[in-house]
Amino acid sequence: MVKQILNNLKTKLILKPVYKQWPGLIKAYKEWLPITNNTPIISLQEGGTPLIELKSINKIIGNNVKVYAKYDGLNPTGSFKDRGMTMAISKAKEEGCKAVICASTGNTSAAAAAYAKKGDMRSFVLIPDGYVAQGKLAQALVYGAEIIAIKGNFDKALSIVQEMSKEFPVTLVNSVNPYRLEGQKTAAFEIIDALGEAPDWLCIPMGNAGNISAYWIGFNEYFKKGISKKLPRMMGFQAEGSAPLVLGKTIENPETIATAIRIGNPVNKEKAYIVKKESEGKFNSVTDEEIIKAYKLLGKEEGIFCEPASASSIAGLLKLKKEIPKNAVIVCVLTGNGLKDPDCAIKNNDAVFKSGIEPDLEIVAKNMGF
Ligand SMILES: *Cc1c(COP(=O)(O)O)cnc(C)c1O
């Protein structure tokens, strides 16, 4: 009798595995990060995002190429910035800081505001007036950031906050803060943990080029420890009207629909050029039209809604189609969530949308084509 009960229990346990919660990236990758027992971990359980195979892109490319999306738009505030912010804010808290500041095209401010509140700090954000997507602005407001919209672009805002943090008691949490990159490198770990090996190519949008630098750090750390046996080529993409790293010069008035990468003078440009060289990578630009085409494709064919800046990694990959080796494994980073920029979605879609229809079964059925 007892034996039977125990056996039943065993079968039940085997049949029904219990999935534990993802603990957040600092706890998951503690030994790889510059934290001590005294570091307070300020976390919203970021990281652990899905790596999704993109069947429709595989089909377009052919040659047995496998393309995956690292869907970092599924982080707590909807972008990869959370990976860097959990580290930057935890370290700021450890150092006794009471307020943080950043310049932002939107996502950094959303993440800074959320994590600052979680860590019981004030957050100040400087944004380019009129150039922040609605969803991102809504987040900064809801998370209680103190927002200063300046009549100038991101680059101007960044130079102000850099000076500010030298003179006043506020910690800078833009990607010049080295802890940001430490947090962000964990995305590379997650990719290798999921695939069992590094991909052949990593395709990624570039704004300030902090993220591409962070991924390269992550890939190298796993490689040096022998966890992966190869390093990917790092393929960075910018929007054509905002492509300082492709053109090799500062752009005074960057313009693109992809506001998250509307940056004319990337702070991490030296790092980015080193990544390109070391990884035998390439930097290319994509037009706004190509970005929107990829953006729509992801939504319609894959059920993935990303923001326009993120779609540049897919647009860029498709542009390099002829150069992709047979059997390659490629990861495209989808940096932010589509909900961040509802205006872009409403303006750019091929949906069927009939409005003003009478609430009548016959009429509705007729409109459905029955
Ligand atoms: C910040 C951001 C980027 C650019 O990342 P960098 O580290 O500045 O190169 C790209 N896409 C989205 C959605 C972002 O928020």
Short mmCIF file of C-alpha atoms and ligand atoms in Angstrom, two decimals:
data_model
loop_
_atom_site.label_atom_id
_atom_site.label_comp_id
_atom_site.label_asym_id
_atom_site.label_seq_id
_atom_site.Cartn_x
_atom_site.Cartn_y
_atom_site.Cartn_z
CA MET A 1 0.00 0.00 0.00
CA VAL A 2 2.65 2.53 1.08
CA LYS A 3 4.85 1.38 -1.76
CA GLN A 4 2.05 1.93 -4.24
CA ILE A 5 1.42 5.43 -2.95
CA LEU A 6 5.10 6.24 -3.22
CA ASN A 7 5.20 4.86 -6.76
CA ASN A 8 2.18 6.93 -7.74
CA LEU A 9 3.83 9.97 -6.27
CA LYS A 10 7.02 9.26 -8.21
CA THR A 11 5.16 8.95 -11.52
CA LYS A 12 3.38 12.19 -10.80
CA LEU A 13 6.66 13.95 -10.09
CA ILE A 14 8.18 12.63 -13.31
CA LEU A 15 5.17 13.48 -15.42
CA LYS A 16 4.79 16.97 -14.06
CA PRO A 17 8.09 18.83 -13.90
CA VAL A 18 8.10 22.01 -11.89
CA TYR A 19 9.58 25.00 -13.69
CA LYS A 20 11.21 27.36 -11.29
CA GLN A 21 11.11 31.10 -11.88
CA TRP A 22 13.98 32.78 -13.69
CA PRO A 23 15.84 34.58 -10.86
CA GLY A 24 17.06 37.62 -12.81
CA LEU A 25 20.40 37.89 -14.56
CA ILE A 26 22.57 38.91 -11.61
CA LYS A 27 21.60 35.81 -9.63
CA ALA A 28 21.79 33.62 -12.76
CA TYR A 29 25.30 34.76 -13.72
CA LYS A 30 26.68 35.93 -10.37
CA GLU A 31 30.16 34.46 -10.83
CA TRP A 32 30.59 36.37 -14.10
CA LEU A 33 29.64 39.76 -12.70
CA PRO A 34 31.49 42.34 -10.55
CA ILE A 35 29.34 41.95 -7.47
CA THR A 36 30.17 41.12 -3.87
CA ASN A 37 28.18 39.80 -0.92
CA ASN A 38 27.54 43.44 -0.02
CA THR A 39 25.98 44.39 -3.35
CA PRO A 40 22.23 44.91 -2.91
CA ILE A 41 20.62 43.20 -5.90
CA ILE A 42 18.07 45.57 -7.43
CA SER A 43 16.19 43.38 -9.87
CA LEU A 44 12.89 43.00 -11.73
CA GLN A 45 13.93 39.48 -12.82
CA GLU A 46 15.23 40.72 -16.17
CA GLY A 47 17.02 38.51 -18.70
CA GLY A 48 16.19 34.89 -19.50
CA THR A 49 14.49 36.08 -22.68
CA PRO A 50 13.44 33.69 -25.48
CA LEU A 51 15.57 32.71 -28.44
CA ILE A 52 13.01 32.11 -31.19
CA GLU A 53 13.69 30.40 -34.50
CA LEU A 54 12.44 32.52 -37.42
CA LYS A 55 11.07 30.04 -39.94
CA SER A 56 10.01 32.70 -42.46
CA ILE A 57 13.51 34.20 -42.54
CA ASN A 58 15.08 30.73 -42.85
CA LYS A 59 12.88 30.22 -45.91
CA ILE A 60 13.91 33.51 -47.52
CA ILE A 61 17.61 32.77 -47.01
CA GLY A 62 17.58 29.03 -47.74
CA ASN A 63 20.86 27.01 -47.77
CA ASN A 64 19.91 25.38 -44.47
CA VAL A 65 20.63 28.62 -42.63
CA LYS A 66 19.01 28.88 -39.19
CA VAL A 67 18.05 32.33 -37.95
CA TYR A 68 16.99 33.05 -34.39
CA ALA A 69 15.70 36.17 -32.71
CA LYS A 70 16.94 37.03 -29.24
CA TYR A 71 13.74 38.71 -28.18
CA ASP A 72 14.99 41.17 -25.59
CA GLY A 73 11.84 43.23 -25.93
CA LEU A 74 10.42 40.82 -23.34
CA ASN A 75 12.43 42.32 -20.51
CA PRO A 76 10.52 43.98 -17.63
CA THR A 77 10.48 47.46 -19.15
CA GLY A 78 10.45 46.16 -22.72
CA SER A 79 14.05 46.54 -23.84
CA PHE A 80 17.54 45.13 -23.30
CA LYS A 81 18.40 48.26 -21.30
CA ASP A 82 17.09 46.40 -18.23
CA ARG A 83 20.08 44.05 -18.39
CA GLY A 84 22.47 46.94 -17.95
CA MET A 85 20.29 48.82 -15.55
CA THR A 86 19.96 46.07 -12.94
CA MET A 87 23.77 46.11 -12.65
CA ALA A 88 24.23 49.89 -12.84
CA ILE A 89 21.54 50.58 -10.23
CA SER A 90 22.68 47.77 -7.91
CA LYS A 91 26.24 49.15 -7.95
CA ALA A 92 25.00 52.73 -7.52
CA LYS A 93 22.99 51.57 -4.49
CA GLU A 94 26.03 49.77 -3.08
CA GLU A 95 28.02 53.00 -3.40
CA GLY A 96 25.35 54.91 -1.47
CA CYS A 97 24.03 56.94 -4.37
CA LYS A 98 20.65 58.64 -3.94
CA ALA A 99 19.91 59.77 -7.50
CA VAL A 100 20.71 58.70 -11.04
CA ILE A 101 20.70 60.59 -14.32
CA CYS A 102 20.68 59.64 -18.00
CA ALA A 103 20.19 61.02 -21.46
CA SER A 104 17.84 58.87 -23.46
CA THR A 105 16.03 58.29 -26.71
CA GLY A 106 13.45 56.61 -24.44
CA ASN A 107 14.39 53.10 -23.43
CA THR A 108 17.26 54.01 -21.13
CA SER A 109 14.99 56.45 -19.30
CA ALA A 110 12.26 53.83 -18.90
CA ALA A 111 14.73 51.32 -17.48
CA ALA A 112 16.57 53.86 -15.31
CA ALA A 113 13.30 55.12 -13.86
CA ALA A 114 11.95 51.65 -13.06
CA TYR A 115 15.14 50.33 -11.46
CA ALA A 116 15.81 53.59 -9.59
CA LYS A 117 12.36 53.30 -8.00
CA LYS A 118 12.93 49.66 -7.16
CA GLY A 119 16.17 50.76 -5.49
CA ASP A 120 14.50 53.72 -3.75
CA MET A 121 16.39 56.45 -5.64
CA ARG A 122 15.45 59.51 -7.65
CA SER A 123 15.89 59.41 -11.41
CA PHE A 124 16.43 62.35 -13.72
CA VAL A 125 16.13 61.89 -17.47
CA LEU A 126 17.04 64.22 -20.31
CA ILE A 127 15.21 63.48 -23.54
CA PRO A 128 15.12 65.11 -26.98
CA ASP A 129 11.83 67.01 -26.99
CA GLY A 130 9.41 65.47 -29.50
CA TYR A 131 11.59 62.50 -30.45
CA VAL A 132 10.68 59.94 -27.85
CA ALA A 133 8.17 57.23 -28.78
CA GLN A 134 4.86 57.41 -26.88
CA GLY A 135 5.20 54.12 -25.03
CA LYS A 136 8.62 55.04 -23.67
CA LEU A 137 7.47 58.44 -22.52
CA ALA A 138 4.46 56.84 -20.83
CA GLN A 139 6.79 54.52 -18.93
CA ALA A 140 9.07 57.28 -17.64
CA LEU A 141 5.96 59.13 -16.43
CA VAL A 142 4.47 56.09 -14.72
CA TYR A 143 7.74 55.05 -13.06
CA GLY A 144 8.03 58.54 -11.60
CA ALA A 145 11.11 59.84 -13.37
CA GLU A 146 11.82 63.56 -13.25
CA ILE A 147 11.83 64.40 -16.94
CA ILE A 148 13.62 67.26 -18.64
CA ALA A 149 12.90 67.51 -22.38
CA ILE A 150 15.53 69.59 -24.14
CA LYS A 151 15.37 71.41 -27.46
CA GLY A 152 18.16 69.32 -28.91
CA ASN A 153 19.00 65.76 -29.91
CA PHE A 154 20.30 62.80 -27.90
CA ASP A 155 23.95 63.68 -28.42
CA LYS A 156 23.41 67.12 -26.88
CA ALA A 157 21.50 65.60 -23.94
CA LEU A 158 24.32 63.14 -23.29
CA SER A 159 27.01 65.79 -23.19
CA ILE A 160 24.96 67.70 -20.60
CA VAL A 161 24.40 64.71 -18.31
CA GLN A 162 28.07 63.72 -18.55
CA GLU A 163 29.09 67.17 -17.24
CA MET A 164 26.28 67.13 -14.70
CA SER A 165 27.36 63.87 -13.10
CA LYS A 166 30.87 65.24 -12.61
CA GLU A 167 29.63 68.31 -10.72
CA PHE A 168 26.53 67.12 -8.86
CA PRO A 169 25.69 64.13 -6.63
CA VAL A 170 24.02 62.06 -9.36
CA THR A 171 25.28 58.81 -10.89
CA LEU A 172 25.36 58.57 -14.68
CA VAL A 173 23.66 55.40 -15.97
CA ASN A 174 24.18 55.76 -19.71
CA SER A 175 26.27 53.08 -21.39
CA VAL A 176 29.48 54.93 -20.53
CA ASN A 177 28.81 53.45 -17.08
CA PRO A 178 30.90 50.24 -17.23
CA TYR A 179 28.39 48.25 -15.15
CA ARG A 180 25.83 48.65 -17.90
CA LEU A 181 27.93 46.60 -20.32
CA GLU A 182 28.63 44.00 -17.63
CA GLY A 183 24.90 43.39 -17.24
CA GLN A 184 24.26 43.42 -20.97
CA LYS A 185 26.97 40.84 -21.75
CA THR A 186 24.75 38.18 -20.12
CA ALA A 187 22.61 38.09 -23.29
CA ALA A 188 25.58 36.46 -25.05
CA PHE A 189 25.78 33.87 -22.25
CA GLU A 190 22.08 33.10 -22.63
CA ILE A 191 22.46 32.57 -26.37
CA ILE A 192 25.31 30.09 -25.91
CA ASP A 193 23.49 28.38 -23.03
CA ALA A 194 20.47 27.93 -25.31
CA LEU A 195 22.27 26.85 -28.52
CA GLY A 196 25.13 24.94 -26.91
CA GLU A 197 27.56 26.96 -29.02
CA ALA A 198 28.08 30.53 -30.20
CA PRO A 199 26.30 31.47 -33.44
CA ASP A 200 28.27 32.14 -36.65
CA TRP A 201 26.89 35.65 -36.92
CA LEU A 202 25.34 38.04 -34.45
CA CYS A 203 23.23 40.77 -36.10
CA ILE A 204 22.53 43.76 -33.92
CA PRO A 205 21.32 47.37 -34.19
CA MET A 206 23.81 50.05 -33.16
CA GLY A 207 23.06 53.40 -31.56
CA ASN A 208 25.71 54.26 -29.01
CA ALA A 209 27.22 50.82 -29.68
CA GLY A 210 27.22 49.80 -26.04
CA ASN A 211 25.25 46.65 -26.71
CA ILE A 212 27.45 45.29 -29.50
CA SER A 213 30.46 45.88 -27.22
CA ALA A 214 28.73 44.11 -24.34
CA TYR A 215 27.85 41.05 -26.44
CA TRP A 216 31.45 40.82 -27.59
CA ILE A 217 32.64 40.83 -23.96
CA GLY A 218 30.16 38.03 -23.17
CA PHE A 219 31.08 35.87 -26.16
CA ASN A 220 34.77 36.25 -25.34
CA GLU A 221 34.36 35.35 -21.68
CA TYR A 222 32.57 32.07 -22.49
CA PHE A 223 35.09 31.35 -25.25
CA LYS A 224 38.08 31.87 -22.94
CA LYS A 225 36.57 29.48 -20.39
CA GLY A 226 36.02 26.88 -23.14
CA ILE A 227 32.22 26.94 -22.81
CA SER A 228 32.00 27.81 -26.52
CA LYS A 229 34.48 26.78 -29.18
CA LYS A 230 34.05 29.69 -31.57
CA LEU A 231 33.35 33.41 -31.70
CA PRO A 232 30.68 34.97 -33.91
CA ARG A 233 31.22 37.62 -36.56
CA MET A 234 29.62 40.77 -35.20
CA MET A 235 27.35 42.39 -37.79
CA GLY A 236 26.26 45.86 -36.68
CA PHE A 237 23.51 47.86 -38.37
CA GLN A 238 22.52 51.51 -38.34
CA ALA A 239 19.77 53.47 -40.05
CA GLU A 240 20.94 55.17 -43.23
CA GLY A 241 20.16 58.70 -42.00
CA SER A 242 21.96 58.01 -38.74
CA ALA A 243 24.99 55.90 -39.59
CA PRO A 244 28.12 57.48 -38.05
CA LEU A 245 29.80 54.09 -37.51
CA VAL A 246 29.27 53.07 -41.12
CA LEU A 247 30.38 56.39 -42.57
CA GLY A 248 33.20 56.86 -40.06
CA LYS A 249 32.15 60.36 -39.07
CA THR A 250 29.84 62.20 -36.70
CA ILE A 251 26.37 62.99 -38.07
CA GLU A 252 25.20 66.43 -36.91
CA ASN A 253 21.48 65.90 -37.56
CA PRO A 254 20.70 62.19 -37.52
CA GLU A 255 17.27 61.24 -38.88
CA THR A 256 15.43 57.91 -38.89
CA ILE A 257 12.08 56.38 -38.02
CA ALA A 258 14.05 54.14 -35.65
CA THR A 259 14.31 56.72 -32.85
CA ALA A 260 16.14 54.35 -30.49
CA ILE A 261 19.17 54.47 -32.79
CA ARG A 262 18.87 58.11 -33.84
CA ILE A 263 22.36 58.90 -32.57
CA GLY A 264 24.98 60.86 -34.49
CA ASN A 265 28.00 60.55 -32.23
CA PRO A 266 28.11 57.14 -30.50
CA VAL A 267 29.90 57.22 -27.14
CA ASN A 268 31.25 53.70 -27.57
CA LYS A 269 32.58 54.19 -31.10
CA GLU A 270 36.19 53.23 -30.28
CA LYS A 271 34.97 50.01 -28.68
CA ALA A 272 32.71 49.29 -31.65
CA TYR A 273 35.55 49.55 -34.16
CA ILE A 274 37.62 47.15 -32.05
CA VAL A 275 34.72 44.66 -31.98
CA LYS A 276 34.38 44.89 -35.75
CA LYS A 277 38.08 44.26 -36.28
CA GLU A 278 38.50 41.47 -33.72
CA SER A 279 35.40 39.60 -34.84
CA GLU A 280 35.97 40.14 -38.57
CA GLY A 281 32.56 41.75 -38.53
CA LYS A 282 30.86 44.29 -40.73
CA PHE A 283 28.94 47.49 -40.21
CA ASN A 284 26.20 48.38 -42.68
CA SER A 285 23.27 50.73 -42.95
CA VAL A 286 19.66 50.01 -43.82
CA THR A 287 17.04 52.44 -45.07
CA ASP A 288 13.89 53.28 -43.13
CA GLU A 289 11.93 51.43 -45.85
CA GLU A 290 13.98 48.28 -45.30
CA ILE A 291 13.51 48.62 -41.55
CA ILE A 292 9.72 48.89 -41.90
CA LYS A 293 9.62 45.95 -44.31
CA ALA A 294 11.43 43.75 -41.76
CA TYR A 295 9.28 45.14 -38.95
CA LYS A 296 6.08 44.16 -40.76
CA LEU A 297 7.46 40.76 -41.73
CA LEU A 298 8.26 39.88 -38.12
CA GLY A 299 4.77 40.84 -37.03
CA LYS A 300 2.86 39.13 -39.82
CA GLU A 301 4.96 36.02 -40.36
CA GLU A 302 6.39 35.35 -36.92
CA GLY A 303 4.00 36.90 -34.41
CA ILE A 304 6.79 39.05 -33.06
CA PHE A 305 6.20 42.73 -32.47
CA CYS A 306 9.45 44.65 -32.08
CA GLU A 307 10.26 48.32 -32.30
CA PRO A 308 11.61 49.77 -35.57
CA ALA A 309 15.22 50.05 -34.32
CA SER A 310 15.20 46.34 -33.50
CA ALA A 311 13.99 45.37 -36.96
CA SER A 312 17.19 46.83 -38.42
CA SER A 313 19.00 43.63 -37.37
CA ILE A 314 16.68 41.58 -39.61
CA ALA A 315 16.71 44.19 -42.40
CA GLY A 316 20.50 44.16 -42.27
CA LEU A 317 20.72 40.36 -42.37
CA LEU A 318 18.45 40.25 -45.42
CA LYS A 319 20.65 42.86 -47.08
CA LEU A 320 23.69 40.59 -46.62
CA LYS A 321 21.77 37.53 -47.86
CA LYS A 322 24.28 36.68 -50.60
CA GLU A 323 27.17 36.59 -48.15
CA ILE A 324 25.60 34.19 -45.66
CA PRO A 325 27.49 30.87 -45.57
CA LYS A 326 25.61 27.57 -45.99
CA ASN A 327 24.36 25.99 -42.76
CA ALA A 328 25.10 29.15 -40.78
CA VAL A 329 23.50 29.72 -37.39
CA ILE A 330 22.59 33.37 -36.97
CA VAL A 331 21.14 35.31 -34.07
CA CYS A 332 19.44 38.67 -34.64
CA VAL A 333 18.96 40.78 -31.54
CA LEU A 334 15.49 42.28 -31.18
CA THR A 335 16.38 45.01 -28.73
CA GLY A 336 12.96 46.45 -27.87
CA ASN A 337 9.23 45.75 -27.76
CA GLY A 338 6.87 46.96 -30.48
CA LEU A 339 4.47 48.38 -27.91
CA LYS A 340 7.03 51.06 -27.22
CA ASP A 341 6.12 52.83 -30.45
CA PRO A 342 2.39 52.46 -31.17
CA ASP A 343 2.40 55.40 -33.63
CA CYS A 344 4.80 53.55 -35.89
CA ALA A 345 2.62 50.43 -35.76
CA ILE A 346 -0.56 52.30 -36.59
CA LYS A 347 1.08 54.08 -39.53
CA ASN A 348 2.88 51.02 -40.92
CA ASN A 349 0.77 47.91 -41.33
CA ASP A 350 -1.22 46.05 -43.97
CA ALA A 351 -4.10 45.16 -41.69
CA VAL A 352 -7.73 44.91 -42.72
CA PHE A 353 -9.56 47.46 -40.56
CA LYS A 354 -13.17 48.25 -41.28
CA SER A 355 -14.78 50.80 -38.98
CA GLY A 356 -18.25 52.24 -38.47
CA ILE A 357 -19.96 48.88 -39.05
CA GLU A 358 -23.56 48.43 -37.81
CA PRO A 359 -23.82 45.98 -34.86
CA ASP A 360 -25.84 43.44 -36.85
CA LEU A 361 -24.97 39.76 -37.39
CA GLU A 362 -25.78 39.80 -41.11
CA ILE A 363 -23.83 42.99 -41.76
CA VAL A 364 -20.82 41.84 -39.73
CA ALA A 365 -20.83 38.46 -41.54
CA LYS A 366 -21.02 40.21 -44.90
CA ASN A 367 -18.04 42.37 -43.96
CA MET A 368 -16.16 39.17 -43.13
CA GLY A 369 -16.79 37.94 -46.65
CA PHE A 370 -19.43 35.32 -45.78
C1 LIG B 1 19.37 51.51 -26.89
C2 LIG B 1 18.76 50.79 -28.00
C3 LIG B 1 19.50 50.41 -29.14
C4 LIG B 1 20.93 50.78 -29.34
O1 LIG B 1 21.80 50.18 -28.43
P1 LIG B 1 23.27 50.78 -28.22
O2 LIG B 1 23.83 50.05 -27.08
O3 LIG B 1 23.07 52.24 -27.94
O4 LIG B 1 23.98 50.57 -29.50
C5 LIG B 1 18.85 49.68 -30.12
N1 LIG B 1 17.56 49.35 -30.02
C6 LIG B 1 16.82 49.70 -28.95
C7 LIG B 1 15.40 49.31 -28.91
C8 LIG B 1 17.39 50.43 -27.91
O5 LIG B 1 16.65 50.78 -26.86
#
